[in-house]
Coordinates of C-alpha atoms in Angstrom, one line a residue:
Chain D
M237 CA 120.0 116.7 201.0
T238 CA 123.5 118.8 200.4
I239 CA 124.8 121.9 201.9
A240 CA 125.9 125.0 199.9
L241 CA 129.9 125.4 199.6
P242 CA 131.5 128.9 199.2
S243 CA 131.6 129.7 195.6
Q244 CA 135.3 130.9 195.8
I245 CA 138.2 129.8 197.8
R246 CA 141.6 131.8 198.4
I247 CA 144.2 129.4 198.5
V248 CA 147.5 130.3 200.6
E249 CA 150.3 128.2 198.8
V250 CA 152.7 127.4 201.8
G251 CA 154.9 125.3 199.6
P252 CA 158.1 127.5 199.7
R253 CA 158.1 127.7 203.4
D254 CA 156.3 125.4 205.2
G255 CA 156.7 122.6 202.7
L256 CA 160.6 123.3 201.9
Q257 CA 161.4 123.8 205.6
N258 CA 160.4 120.2 206.4
E259 CA 162.0 118.7 203.5
A260 CA 165.6 116.9 204.0
G261 CA 167.2 118.8 201.4
V262 CA 168.0 122.4 201.2
V263 CA 166.9 123.9 197.9
A264 CA 169.2 126.4 196.0
L265 CA 168.3 130.1 196.1
D266 CA 167.5 130.2 192.4
T267 CA 165.1 127.2 192.7
K268 CA 163.4 128.8 195.4
L269 CA 162.7 131.9 193.3
A270 CA 161.8 130.2 190.4
L271 CA 159.4 128.2 192.4
I272 CA 157.6 131.1 194.0
E273 CA 157.5 133.1 190.6
A274 CA 156.0 129.9 189.1
L275 CA 153.5 129.7 191.7
V276 CA 152.6 133.3 191.0
E277 CA 152.5 132.5 187.4
A278 CA 149.9 129.7 188.0
G279 CA 147.4 132.2 189.6
L280 CA 148.3 131.9 193.5
R281 CA 147.8 135.4 195.2
S282 CA 149.3 134.3 198.4
V283 CA 152.5 132.6 198.4
E284 CA 154.7 132.2 201.6
A285 CA 158.1 133.6 200.8
G286 CA 160.1 132.2 203.7
S287 CA 160.8 132.6 207.6
F288 CA 163.0 134.8 209.8
V289 CA 163.9 132.0 212.3
S290 CA 167.3 130.9 213.7
P291 CA 168.9 129.4 210.5
K292 CA 170.5 126.9 213.5
W293 CA 167.1 125.4 213.8
V294 CA 165.5 125.6 210.2
P295 CA 168.6 125.8 207.8
Q296 CA 166.3 125.5 205.1
M297 CA 165.1 129.2 205.5
A298 CA 168.3 130.6 206.1
D299 CA 168.5 132.6 202.7
T300 CA 165.0 134.2 203.3
A301 CA 166.3 137.7 203.3
A302 CA 168.3 136.8 199.9
V303 CA 165.1 135.4 198.7
L304 CA 163.1 138.3 199.4
A305 CA 165.8 140.9 198.0
R306 CA 166.1 139.0 195.0
L307 CA 162.1 138.1 194.2
R308 CA 160.4 140.2 191.8
R309 CA 157.1 140.9 193.7
A310 CA 153.9 140.8 191.3
P311 CA 151.2 143.6 192.1
G312 CA 148.2 142.1 194.1
V313 CA 150.2 139.2 195.4
S314 CA 151.3 138.7 199.1
Y315 CA 154.3 136.9 199.9
P316 CA 154.1 136.4 203.8
V317 CA 157.0 135.6 205.9
L318 CA 157.1 133.9 209.4
V319 CA 158.4 135.9 212.2
P320 CA 158.7 134.6 215.7
N321 CA 159.9 137.5 217.7
M322 CA 160.8 141.2 217.5
Q323 CA 164.5 140.1 216.0
G324 CA 162.5 138.3 213.0
F325 CA 160.2 141.2 212.7
E326 CA 163.4 143.7 212.3
A327 CA 164.5 141.2 209.8
A328 CA 161.1 141.1 208.2
C329 CA 161.0 145.2 208.1
A330 CA 164.6 145.3 206.5
A331 CA 163.3 143.1 203.6
Q332 CA 160.3 145.4 203.2
V333 CA 158.1 142.6 203.9
E334 CA 154.2 143.5 203.7
E335 CA 152.8 140.6 205.5
I336 CA 154.1 138.4 208.3
A337 CA 152.7 135.5 210.2
V338 CA 153.2 134.6 213.7
F339 CA 152.8 130.9 215.1
G340 CA 151.3 129.4 218.1
A341 CA 150.3 126.1 219.2
A342 CA 147.2 124.7 220.8
S343 CA 149.2 122.0 222.7
E344 CA 151.5 123.2 225.7
S345 CA 153.8 120.4 225.0
F346 CA 154.3 121.0 221.2
S347 CA 154.5 124.9 222.2
R348 CA 157.5 123.9 224.3
R349 CA 159.2 121.8 222.0
N350 CA 158.7 123.7 218.8
I351 CA 159.2 127.4 219.8
N352 CA 160.5 126.5 223.3
C353 CA 157.6 128.6 225.4
S354 CA 154.3 128.1 227.0
I355 CA 151.4 129.1 225.0
A356 CA 150.8 131.9 227.1
E357 CA 154.5 133.3 226.7
S358 CA 154.2 132.7 223.0
L359 CA 151.3 135.0 222.8
E360 CA 153.0 137.5 225.1
R361 CA 155.8 137.5 222.5
F362 CA 153.9 138.0 219.4
R363 CA 151.4 140.8 221.0
P364 CA 154.3 143.4 220.4
V365 CA 155.3 142.1 217.1
A366 CA 151.7 142.2 216.0
A367 CA 151.4 145.7 217.4
A368 CA 154.4 147.0 215.8
A369 CA 153.6 145.1 212.3
I370 CA 150.1 146.8 212.1
A371 CA 151.6 150.1 213.2
R372 CA 153.7 149.9 209.9
G373 CA 150.8 148.9 207.7
M374 CA 151.6 145.3 207.6
R375 CA 149.0 142.4 207.5
V376 CA 149.6 139.8 210.5
R377 CA 148.3 136.2 209.8
G378 CA 148.1 133.8 212.8
Y379 CA 148.8 130.2 212.6
V380 CA 147.5 127.5 215.4
S381 CA 149.1 124.2 215.3
C382 CA 148.0 120.8 216.6
V383 CA 144.3 121.6 216.1
L384 CA 143.2 118.1 215.8
G385 CA 146.0 116.3 217.7
C386 CA 149.4 116.9 219.1
P387 CA 152.6 114.5 218.8
Y388 CA 153.1 114.4 222.4
E389 CA 149.8 114.9 224.3
G390 CA 147.5 113.2 221.6
R391 CA 144.0 114.5 222.0
V392 CA 143.6 118.4 221.7
E393 CA 140.4 120.3 223.1
P394 CA 138.7 122.2 220.5
A395 CA 138.6 124.9 223.4
A396 CA 142.0 125.1 223.6
V397 CA 142.2 125.9 219.7
A398 CA 139.5 128.6 220.4
A399 CA 141.1 130.5 222.9
V400 CA 144.6 130.7 220.8
A401 CA 142.7 131.7 217.8
D402 CA 140.7 134.2 219.6
A403 CA 144.0 135.7 221.2
L404 CA 145.7 135.8 217.9
H405 CA 142.5 137.8 216.6
E406 CA 142.2 139.9 219.5
M407 CA 146.1 141.0 219.0
G408 CA 145.2 141.9 215.3
C409 CA 145.6 138.9 213.0
Y410 CA 143.5 139.3 210.0
E411 CA 143.2 135.6 209.4
I412 CA 144.0 132.7 211.8
S413 CA 145.3 129.5 210.1
L414 CA 144.1 126.1 211.9
G415 CA 146.9 123.4 211.2
D416 CA 146.2 119.7 211.6
T417 CA 150.1 119.7 212.2
I418 CA 150.3 115.8 212.2
G419 CA 147.3 115.2 209.7
I420 CA 145.8 113.1 212.3
G421 CA 142.2 114.3 211.9
T422 CA 138.8 113.0 210.5
P423 CA 136.2 115.1 208.9
R424 CA 133.7 115.2 211.9
Q425 CA 136.5 116.1 214.3
A426 CA 137.6 119.1 212.1
Q427 CA 134.2 120.2 211.8
A428 CA 133.8 120.2 215.7
M429 CA 136.7 121.8 216.2
L430 CA 136.2 124.7 213.3
A431 CA 132.6 125.0 215.0
T432 CA 134.1 125.7 218.4
V433 CA 136.6 128.0 217.0
A434 CA 133.9 129.8 215.0
E435 CA 132.1 130.6 218.1
R436 CA 135.1 133.1 219.0
V437 CA 136.4 134.2 215.7
P438 CA 134.3 134.9 212.7
I439 CA 134.7 132.1 210.2
E440 CA 135.6 134.7 207.5
R441 CA 138.9 135.1 209.6
L442 CA 139.6 131.4 209.7
A443 CA 141.6 129.3 207.3
L444 CA 142.5 125.5 207.2
H445 CA 146.0 124.2 207.2
F446 CA 145.8 120.4 207.0
H447 CA 148.5 118.2 206.3
D448 CA 147.8 114.7 204.6
T449 CA 149.8 112.3 206.6
Y450 CA 146.8 110.0 206.8
G451 CA 145.4 110.9 203.5
Q452 CA 142.4 112.6 205.2
A453 CA 143.1 116.2 204.2
L454 CA 140.7 116.6 201.5
A455 CA 137.7 114.8 203.1
N456 CA 138.3 117.1 206.2
I457 CA 138.7 120.1 203.9
L458 CA 135.3 119.2 202.3
A459 CA 133.7 118.9 205.7
C460 CA 135.0 122.5 206.7
L461 CA 134.1 123.9 203.5
E462 CA 130.5 122.7 204.5
L463 CA 130.7 125.0 207.7
G464 CA 131.5 128.1 205.4
V465 CA 135.5 128.4 205.8
A466 CA 136.7 129.5 202.3
V467 CA 140.5 129.9 202.9
I468 CA 142.7 127.1 202.6
D469 CA 146.6 126.3 203.0
S470 CA 148.2 124.0 200.9
A471 CA 151.6 123.1 199.4
V472 CA 152.4 122.5 195.7
A473 CA 153.6 118.9 195.2
G474 CA 152.5 118.2 198.7
L475 CA 156.0 119.5 199.9
G476 CA 156.8 118.7 203.4
G477 CA 157.7 115.2 203.7
C478 CA 158.4 112.2 201.5
P479 CA 155.7 109.7 202.0
Y480 CA 158.4 107.1 203.0
A481 CA 160.2 108.8 205.3
K482 CA 160.0 108.4 209.0
G483 CA 157.8 111.3 210.6
A484 CA 156.7 112.2 206.9
T485 CA 153.9 114.9 207.5
G486 CA 153.6 116.8 204.1
N487 CA 151.1 119.6 203.5
V488 CA 147.9 118.7 201.5
A489 CA 148.9 119.0 197.7
T490 CA 147.8 122.3 196.3
E491 CA 147.1 120.3 193.1
D492 CA 144.8 117.7 194.8
V493 CA 143.0 120.7 196.7
V494 CA 142.4 122.5 193.2
Y495 CA 141.4 119.6 191.3
M496 CA 138.8 119.1 194.0
L497 CA 137.3 122.5 194.0
N498 CA 137.5 122.9 190.1
G499 CA 135.3 119.7 190.0
M500 CA 132.7 121.3 192.4
G501 CA 132.7 124.6 190.3
I502 CA 134.4 126.6 193.2
E503 CA 136.8 128.9 191.7
T504 CA 140.3 129.5 192.9
G505 CA 141.9 131.2 190.2
V506 CA 144.6 128.7 189.9
D507 CA 145.7 127.0 186.5
L508 CA 146.1 123.4 187.5
A509 CA 148.5 122.7 184.6
R510 CA 150.7 125.4 185.5
L511 CA 150.8 124.6 189.0
A512 CA 151.5 120.9 188.1
T513 CA 154.6 122.1 186.0
A514 CA 155.6 124.1 189.0
G515 CA 155.3 121.0 191.4
R516 CA 157.3 119.2 188.8
M517 CA 160.0 121.4 188.7
I518 CA 160.4 121.5 192.5
S519 CA 160.2 117.8 193.0
A520 CA 162.9 117.0 190.2
A521 CA 165.1 119.6 192.2
L522 CA 164.3 117.4 195.5
G523 CA 164.8 114.4 193.4
R524 CA 161.6 112.6 193.9
P525 CA 158.0 112.5 192.4
P526 CA 155.3 114.9 193.6
V527 CA 153.5 113.8 196.6
S528 CA 150.1 114.2 195.0
K529 CA 147.8 111.9 193.0
V530 CA 146.7 114.5 190.7
A531 CA 150.1 115.7 190.0
Q532 CA 151.2 112.2 189.1
V533 CA 148.4 111.6 186.6
L534 CA 149.3 114.9 185.1
A535 CA 153.1 113.9 184.9
R536 CA 151.9 110.6 183.2
Q537 CA 150.0 112.8 180.6
V538 CA 152.9 114.8 179.8
A539 CA 155.5 112.3 180.3
Chain L
M661 CA 125.1 122.5 210.4
T662 CA 126.4 118.9 209.7
I663 CA 124.3 115.9 208.2
A664 CA 124.0 112.5 210.0
L665 CA 126.0 110.0 208.6
P666 CA 125.2 106.2 209.0
S667 CA 126.4 104.6 212.2
Q668 CA 127.7 101.6 210.6
I669 CA 129.2 100.6 207.4
R670 CA 130.0 97.5 205.7
I671 CA 133.1 97.2 203.8
V672 CA 133.6 94.8 200.8
E673 CA 137.2 94.2 200.2
V674 CA 138.0 93.7 196.9
G675 CA 141.8 93.6 197.1
P676 CA 142.3 89.9 196.2
R677 CA 140.1 90.3 193.0
D678 CA 140.0 93.9 191.7
G679 CA 143.2 94.8 193.5
L680 CA 145.3 91.9 192.3
Q681 CA 144.0 91.6 188.8
N682 CA 145.2 95.0 188.2
E683 CA 148.4 94.4 189.3
A684 CA 151.5 93.5 186.9
G685 CA 152.8 90.8 188.8
V686 CA 150.9 87.5 189.3
V687 CA 150.6 86.6 193.1
A688 CA 151.3 82.9 194.0
L689 CA 148.2 80.8 195.3
D690 CA 149.5 80.5 198.9
T691 CA 150.0 84.2 198.9
K692 CA 146.6 84.8 197.6
L693 CA 145.1 82.3 200.4
A694 CA 147.1 83.8 203.2
L695 CA 145.7 87.3 202.0
I696 CA 142.2 86.5 201.8
E697 CA 142.3 84.5 205.3
A698 CA 144.4 87.7 207.0
L699 CA 141.8 89.9 205.6
V700 CA 139.0 87.8 207.2
E701 CA 140.8 87.6 210.3
A702 CA 141.0 91.3 210.5
G703 CA 137.3 91.4 210.7
L704 CA 136.0 91.7 207.0
R705 CA 133.0 89.7 206.2
S706 CA 132.9 90.3 202.4
V707 CA 136.0 89.6 200.8
E708 CA 135.9 89.1 196.9
A709 CA 137.9 85.7 196.1
G710 CA 138.2 85.7 192.5
S711 CA 137.0 86.0 188.9
F712 CA 136.0 83.5 186.4
V713 CA 137.1 85.2 183.4
S714 CA 139.2 83.9 180.7
P715 CA 142.8 83.5 181.9
K716 CA 144.0 84.7 178.5
W717 CA 142.7 88.2 179.6
V718 CA 143.1 88.1 183.2
P719 CA 146.2 85.6 184.1
Q720 CA 146.1 86.9 187.4
M721 CA 142.8 85.3 188.3
A722 CA 143.7 82.1 186.3
D723 CA 143.8 80.2 189.6
T724 CA 140.3 81.1 191.0
A725 CA 139.2 77.7 191.2
A726 CA 142.2 76.5 193.1
V727 CA 141.7 79.4 195.5
L728 CA 138.3 78.4 196.4
A729 CA 139.2 75.0 196.8
R730 CA 141.7 75.5 199.2
L731 CA 140.4 78.5 200.9
R732 CA 139.1 77.7 204.6
R733 CA 135.8 79.5 204.4
A734 CA 134.7 81.2 207.5
P735 CA 131.3 81.0 208.8
G736 CA 129.4 84.5 208.1
V737 CA 131.9 85.5 205.5
S738 CA 130.9 86.1 202.0
Y739 CA 133.5 85.3 199.3
P740 CA 132.0 86.8 196.1
V741 CA 133.3 86.0 192.8
L742 CA 132.9 87.6 189.4
V743 CA 131.1 85.7 186.6
P744 CA 130.7 87.3 183.2
N745 CA 128.6 84.6 181.8
M746 CA 127.1 81.0 181.6
Q747 CA 130.1 79.4 181.5
G748 CA 131.7 81.5 184.3
F749 CA 128.5 80.5 186.3
E750 CA 128.9 76.7 185.8
A751 CA 132.5 77.1 187.3
A752 CA 131.3 79.1 190.1
C753 CA 128.7 76.1 190.8
A754 CA 131.7 73.6 190.3
A755 CA 133.3 75.7 193.0
Q756 CA 130.5 75.7 195.4
V757 CA 130.5 79.8 195.5
E758 CA 127.5 81.4 197.5
E759 CA 128.0 84.9 195.8
I760 CA 128.5 86.0 192.2
A761 CA 129.1 89.3 191.2
V762 CA 128.4 90.4 187.4
F763 CA 129.7 93.6 185.9
G764 CA 128.3 96.0 183.4
A765 CA 129.5 99.5 182.4
A766 CA 127.7 103.2 182.3
S767 CA 129.5 103.8 179.2
E768 CA 129.1 102.3 175.7
S769 CA 132.7 102.4 174.8
F770 CA 133.9 101.2 178.0
S771 CA 131.4 98.2 177.9
R772 CA 132.9 97.4 174.6
R773 CA 136.6 97.6 175.2
N774 CA 136.1 95.9 178.6
I775 CA 133.6 93.1 177.8
N776 CA 133.6 93.4 174.1
C777 CA 129.6 94.1 174.1
S778 CA 127.2 97.0 174.2
I779 CA 125.6 97.7 177.6
A780 CA 122.3 96.2 176.6
E781 CA 123.9 93.0 175.2
S782 CA 125.9 92.8 178.6
L783 CA 122.6 93.3 180.6
E784 CA 121.1 90.2 178.3
R785 CA 124.1 88.1 179.0
F786 CA 123.8 88.8 182.8
R787 CA 120.1 88.0 183.0
P788 CA 120.1 84.1 182.6
V789 CA 123.2 84.1 185.0
A790 CA 121.5 85.9 187.8
A791 CA 118.4 83.9 187.4
A792 CA 120.1 80.9 187.4
A793 CA 122.3 81.7 190.3
I794 CA 119.1 82.9 192.4
A795 CA 117.4 79.9 191.6
R796 CA 120.3 78.0 193.2
G797 CA 120.1 80.1 196.2
M798 CA 123.4 82.2 195.4
R799 CA 123.2 85.9 195.8
V800 CA 124.2 88.2 193.1
R801 CA 125.8 91.5 193.2
G802 CA 125.9 94.1 190.4
Y803 CA 128.7 96.1 189.3
V804 CA 128.6 99.4 187.2
S805 CA 131.7 100.9 186.0
C806 CA 132.6 104.3 184.7
V807 CA 130.0 106.2 186.8
L808 CA 131.6 109.3 187.2
G809 CA 133.7 109.2 183.9
C810 CA 135.0 107.2 181.0
P811 CA 138.2 107.0 179.7
Y812 CA 137.1 106.9 176.2
E813 CA 133.9 109.0 176.3
G814 CA 134.7 111.4 179.4
R815 CA 131.8 112.7 180.9
V816 CA 129.2 110.0 181.9
E817 CA 125.6 111.1 182.5
P818 CA 123.8 110.0 185.9
A819 CA 121.2 108.9 184.2
A820 CA 123.0 106.4 182.1
V821 CA 124.3 105.1 185.5
A822 CA 120.8 104.8 187.1
A823 CA 119.5 102.9 183.9
V824 CA 122.3 100.2 184.1
A825 CA 122.1 99.9 188.1
D826 CA 118.0 99.8 187.8
A827 CA 118.4 97.0 185.2
L828 CA 120.7 94.9 187.3
H829 CA 118.6 95.5 190.3
E830 CA 115.4 94.3 188.4
M831 CA 117.2 91.1 187.4
G832 CA 117.7 90.4 191.2
C833 CA 121.0 91.9 192.3
Y834 CA 120.8 92.3 195.9
E835 CA 123.0 95.0 195.6
I836 CA 124.4 97.2 193.1
S837 CA 128.4 98.6 193.4
L838 CA 128.9 102.0 191.7
G839 CA 132.3 102.4 190.3
D840 CA 134.4 105.3 189.6
T841 CA 136.6 102.9 187.5
I842 CA 139.1 105.9 186.8
G843 CA 139.0 107.8 190.1
I844 CA 137.9 110.9 188.2
G845 CA 135.1 112.4 190.1
T846 CA 134.9 114.9 192.8
P847 CA 132.5 115.2 195.9
R848 CA 129.4 117.0 194.4
Q849 CA 129.6 115.1 191.1
A850 CA 129.2 111.9 192.9
Q851 CA 126.5 112.9 195.2
A852 CA 124.7 114.0 192.1
M853 CA 125.2 110.7 190.4
L854 CA 124.1 108.8 193.5
A855 CA 120.9 110.9 194.1
T856 CA 120.0 110.1 190.6
V857 CA 120.6 106.6 190.9
A858 CA 118.9 106.5 194.2
E859 CA 115.8 107.6 192.6
R860 CA 115.4 104.2 190.9
V861 CA 117.1 101.7 193.1
P862 CA 116.7 102.1 196.9
I863 CA 120.2 103.5 198.6
E864 CA 119.9 100.4 200.9
R865 CA 120.9 98.4 197.7
L866 CA 123.8 100.6 196.7
A867 CA 127.4 100.5 197.4
L868 CA 130.4 102.8 196.5
H869 CA 133.2 101.5 194.5
F870 CA 135.6 104.5 194.4
H871 CA 139.4 104.4 192.9
D872 CA 141.9 106.8 194.3
T873 CA 143.7 107.8 190.9
Y874 CA 142.9 111.6 191.7
G875 CA 143.2 111.3 195.5
Q876 CA 139.3 112.1 195.8
A877 CA 138.2 109.1 196.9
L878 CA 137.5 109.7 200.6
A879 CA 136.1 113.0 200.0
N880 CA 134.1 111.5 197.4
I881 CA 133.0 108.8 200.0
L882 CA 132.4 111.3 202.7
A883 CA 130.1 113.3 200.6
C884 CA 128.1 110.0 199.5
L885 CA 127.5 108.8 203.2
E886 CA 125.9 112.2 203.8
L887 CA 123.3 110.9 201.3
G888 CA 123.0 107.6 203.3
V889 CA 124.9 105.1 201.4
A890 CA 126.5 102.5 203.8
V891 CA 128.3 100.0 201.9
I892 CA 131.9 100.7 200.5
D893 CA 134.2 98.6 198.5
S894 CA 137.9 99.3 199.0
A895 CA 141.3 97.2 198.6
V896 CA 143.9 96.3 201.3
A897 CA 147.1 98.6 200.6
G898 CA 145.2 100.3 197.7
L899 CA 146.1 97.1 195.4
G900 CA 145.4 97.7 192.0
G901 CA 148.0 99.8 190.5
C902 CA 151.3 101.3 191.4
P903 CA 151.3 105.3 192.1
Y904 CA 154.2 105.8 189.7
A905 CA 152.9 103.5 186.7
K906 CA 151.5 104.6 183.9
G907 CA 147.6 104.3 183.9
A908 CA 147.7 103.5 187.8
T909 CA 144.1 103.4 188.9
G910 CA 144.0 101.6 192.5
N911 CA 141.3 101.1 194.4
V912 CA 140.8 103.3 197.6
A913 CA 142.8 101.6 200.2
T914 CA 140.7 99.9 203.0
E915 CA 143.1 101.3 205.7
D916 CA 142.2 104.9 204.8
V917 CA 138.6 104.1 204.6
V918 CA 138.7 102.5 207.8
Y919 CA 140.7 105.2 209.5
M920 CA 138.4 107.8 208.5
L921 CA 135.4 105.9 209.6
N922 CA 136.8 105.1 212.9
G923 CA 137.6 108.7 213.4
M924 CA 133.9 109.4 212.8
G925 CA 132.6 107.0 215.1
I926 CA 131.3 104.5 212.4
E927 CA 131.6 100.9 213.0
T928 CA 132.8 98.7 210.4
G929 CA 133.8 95.6 212.7
V930 CA 137.5 95.8 211.2
D931 CA 140.6 95.7 213.1
L932 CA 143.0 98.5 211.7
A933 CA 146.4 97.0 212.7
R934 CA 145.5 93.7 211.7
L935 CA 144.4 94.8 208.4
A936 CA 147.6 96.8 207.9
T937 CA 149.5 93.8 208.9
A938 CA 147.6 91.9 205.9
G939 CA 148.3 95.0 203.4
R940 CA 152.1 94.8 204.5
M941 CA 152.3 91.2 203.5
I942 CA 150.7 91.5 200.1
S943 CA 152.7 94.7 199.4
A944 CA 156.1 92.7 200.3
A945 CA 154.9 90.0 198.1
L946 CA 154.4 92.7 195.2
G947 CA 157.7 94.2 195.8
R948 CA 156.5 97.8 196.9
P949 CA 155.0 99.9 199.8
P950 CA 151.3 99.8 200.3
V951 CA 149.2 102.5 198.2
S952 CA 147.9 104.0 201.5
K953 CA 148.9 106.9 203.4
V954 CA 147.4 105.4 206.8
A955 CA 149.4 101.9 206.0
Q956 CA 152.5 104.0 205.4
V957 CA 152.3 105.6 209.0
L958 CA 151.5 102.1 210.5
A959 CA 154.3 100.4 208.8
R960 CA 156.7 103.4 210.4
Q961 CA 155.4 102.7 213.7
V962 CA 156.1 99.2 213.7
A963 CA 159.4 99.5 211.9

């Protein structure tokens, strides 16, 4: 017996933001622009373009305003930008951003270390940002991190994830992306978490954002597809951490996700060969091979 | 809705044979012995110990007789050895082997290139070997390669896999291991293949032998667990191919499999920390990091 899977999946490409912000090296503005445009050329329709956070904490995103000023925006493509507070929101408005994202955590310790406030405080901070954005006609996406575990607290209860997801949904986020930030989860746990969240937020409003730290991301995604989720965040070339570096927690590679979905007859609209070309370009800029087995096979075929 | 999975999985560790025979370097006899013994110490109860094939074709296995002569065999542990023909069988008898394995392919082209005969000829060759082994009280395991694709023919029909598996089962193999030799399959395809084979051979007699070339192995295993298969072949440290080498087709890493199964509450009897220690030892001998994300995380924790 098998369970029916969605026939179509929307992929949210997070490589230029979540990926690059976790790379040791800072990529040149022209390279970033070339990457985003190559990803759109490959068929991606949601490509995170940057983050209006303090350049002191995230120097890799310091050029977000410049990226948005120079980016040739394609029709029908969304370029979401992370915004932590009203100051970031104003920068997003100035940059004529059409979609922003706010990011909370399901773990108190992670929230304090990552954004320097409690979960409740972060939600209070996001609420006026979301309201102002929606009033201007922007779309707002919400992130919840640490949904399958926290580097400081260990286990995270599905109910804690559901509470944050529900709050983000209530404040108007059109989609809530559930992040296994440290890539520690396994398939049954991922299903249990998703099922609990889906009791409070419709599954059509949920996305998966899994990191591949322990190599479990595709299996976890497959398990969650069985529950009907149809949006997946991933990063071309598995950007976000070198496999041999301490604390590496790269996103699941878009190439690996697309390969699996293609093989199951699930439409993504993404051209795998073009995607892999974009991944080789950014990997070369970072001076290392792509962290994606599919990308590595394809690289050998064109070598 | 979720599907019940087996509560217990038997892992067949193939690193010392399928893994090492596909590594460029030849490992010293003492290192091989230390590896096999460390794997048994980690709780594995089936550890492939070698292969009685021509040293001209597989120099990495030329010391199989010496391995078996020196190996301290633990009670309750099986040390299967590959045997292609009666000559190999006699060597296995001389080495007091208790379990042998014969290996066929589901693709004619692969059979001809790999063992230099047609599928039908290979089965005729295995039949007297299996009969003689069973008459001596040995157990015989059967392998079918290319079950999800062939490097020469591309697509392989599930019915072709089922026919070979059935023939091996009919000649007395207690278990048939289904190999995605080039690691090209995806979850739905793996399920469809397994379901077709299970129409002819009871699922209790089937094992999965997946390579992780395209990073799909864990997802494919998860999909097949849903059909009730409860035996998985894997190789510590993902032995069997360097990730950056042309044609790399390493086995799925035992560490990654055990991590996933542990996380789902499925018993394997394997101690992950000890397993990872064995993996670091053999990886160091080969001069490269383990090809396993779990192993890489664990290595950073002990570093």
